[in-house]
């Protein structure tokens, strides 16, 4: 705990343009948590390079994600918001934890299996090792809660196992973190295949809406969203496309299922989609305006990046020093 507040850590990869799925499923919830917790929000660029990235794009995206965090209402003074690679402790602890993680448990990671079969050639060791770096992210800050989507649950489980193993071997070095699933909006689905999560790295641009899409694009993508051959706007598993659009609508307008269903009772899909588009445009407008302001103030962002990397390092290095001592590294004055 810092200042008597529980600690939250979460992160997003700068591997594409942030989507409304990232906003509704993650950032919007973080905005609500930031007053009650000491929060760290990371841009995990070291995770992003587990698959091939174009260097100039990665650099640009890392800064962009941070600007979008701020534009979405996350306060860079209250929270610690930083870029992972600017805090070397992540790589250092990641290595050490590798040596306390078993191949057997890593072989069970379902996300690696999915990602590596999709790529099938030249899968890197980094991609396999991804969960250990994530464990380092979380454990460096003595994190209590990790807000994540369903797909990251297994990674928090392995983080807990590694932490418990380390603590049992040495002493209570790490806080054992818990996954924290948001009550609503954990999963916004692809607009083109509503059985799949909306992903910023999807090849099909029509499957997602980014936080920086202009109104015309948002309308176009929503009009093309896959629905079904029925005409009724109802919130049910049997209508995954409509359900997804309703989830987006409800989140943007802060309404309930009943309110939304009533609103669209006698609506055709065309009219419904237009309303969803209007709600998304309205929600994104202030974020886009603020983003543009930040875009024009490079010095401000540089300052935030530097300050926050220092604040993060200070906490991370405290944990790392304890770990190094326990595992037997020569540090400073000890002989
Ligand atoms: N693996 C997470 C994702 O892709 C991102 C991430 C990296 C993360 N480190 C983290 C999330 C630590 C929570 C805590 O969604």
Short mmCIF file of C-alpha atoms and ligand atoms in Angstrom, two decimals, residues 9-13 42 44 47 84 111 115 130 133-135 137-138 146-149 151-152 155-156 197 200, ligand 1:
data_model
loop_
_atom_site.label_atom_id
_atom_site.label_comp_id
_atom_site.label_asym_id
_atom_site.label_seq_id
_atom_site.Cartn_x
_atom_site.Cartn_y
_atom_site.Cartn_z
CA UNK A 9 -1.43 -1.86 -11.99
CA UNK A 10 -2.55 -2.29 -15.57
CA UNK A 11 -1.16 -1.81 -19.03
CA UNK A 12 -1.94 -1.71 -22.72
CA UNK A 13 0.38 -2.58 -25.59
CA UNK A 42 1.73 1.44 -18.12
CA UNK A 44 3.89 -1.92 -22.32
CA UNK A 47 5.46 -6.59 -24.55
CA UNK A 84 7.58 0.29 -19.58
CA UNK A 111 -2.72 -17.12 -25.21
CA UNK A 115 -0.82 -16.48 -30.90
CA UNK A 130 5.51 -12.66 -22.23
CA UNK A 133 7.51 -9.97 -18.01
CA UNK A 134 3.90 -9.27 -17.11
CA UNK A 135 4.52 -10.84 -13.70
CA UNK A 137 5.33 -5.49 -14.15
CA UNK A 138 2.81 -6.41 -11.52
CA UNK A 146 -4.84 -5.98 -11.63
CA UNK A 147 -7.74 -4.74 -13.76
CA UNK A 148 -7.79 -6.91 -16.88
CA UNK A 149 -10.04 -8.62 -19.37
CA UNK A 151 -8.06 -13.14 -21.72
CA UNK A 152 -5.39 -12.04 -19.22
CA UNK A 155 -1.39 -14.49 -16.75
CA UNK A 156 -2.37 -13.08 -13.38
CA UNK A 197 -12.78 -9.80 -29.19
CA UNK A 200 -6.42 -3.15 -32.40
N1 LIG B 1 -0.84 -8.49 -21.38
C1 LIG B 1 -1.71 -7.37 -21.23
C2 LIG B 1 -2.65 -7.29 -22.44
O1 LIG B 1 -2.24 -7.53 -23.54
C3 LIG B 1 -0.94 -6.09 -21.11
C4 LIG B 1 -0.11 -6.09 -19.86
C5 LIG B 1 1.23 -6.17 -19.78
C6 LIG B 1 -0.61 -5.99 -18.55
N2 LIG B 1 1.63 -6.11 -18.48
C7 LIG B 1 0.54 -6.01 -17.71
C8 LIG B 1 -1.89 -5.89 -17.99
C9 LIG B 1 0.40 -5.95 -16.32
C10 LIG B 1 -2.01 -5.84 -16.62
C11 LIG B 1 -0.86 -5.88 -15.79
O2 LIG B 1 -3.80 -6.94 -22.27
#
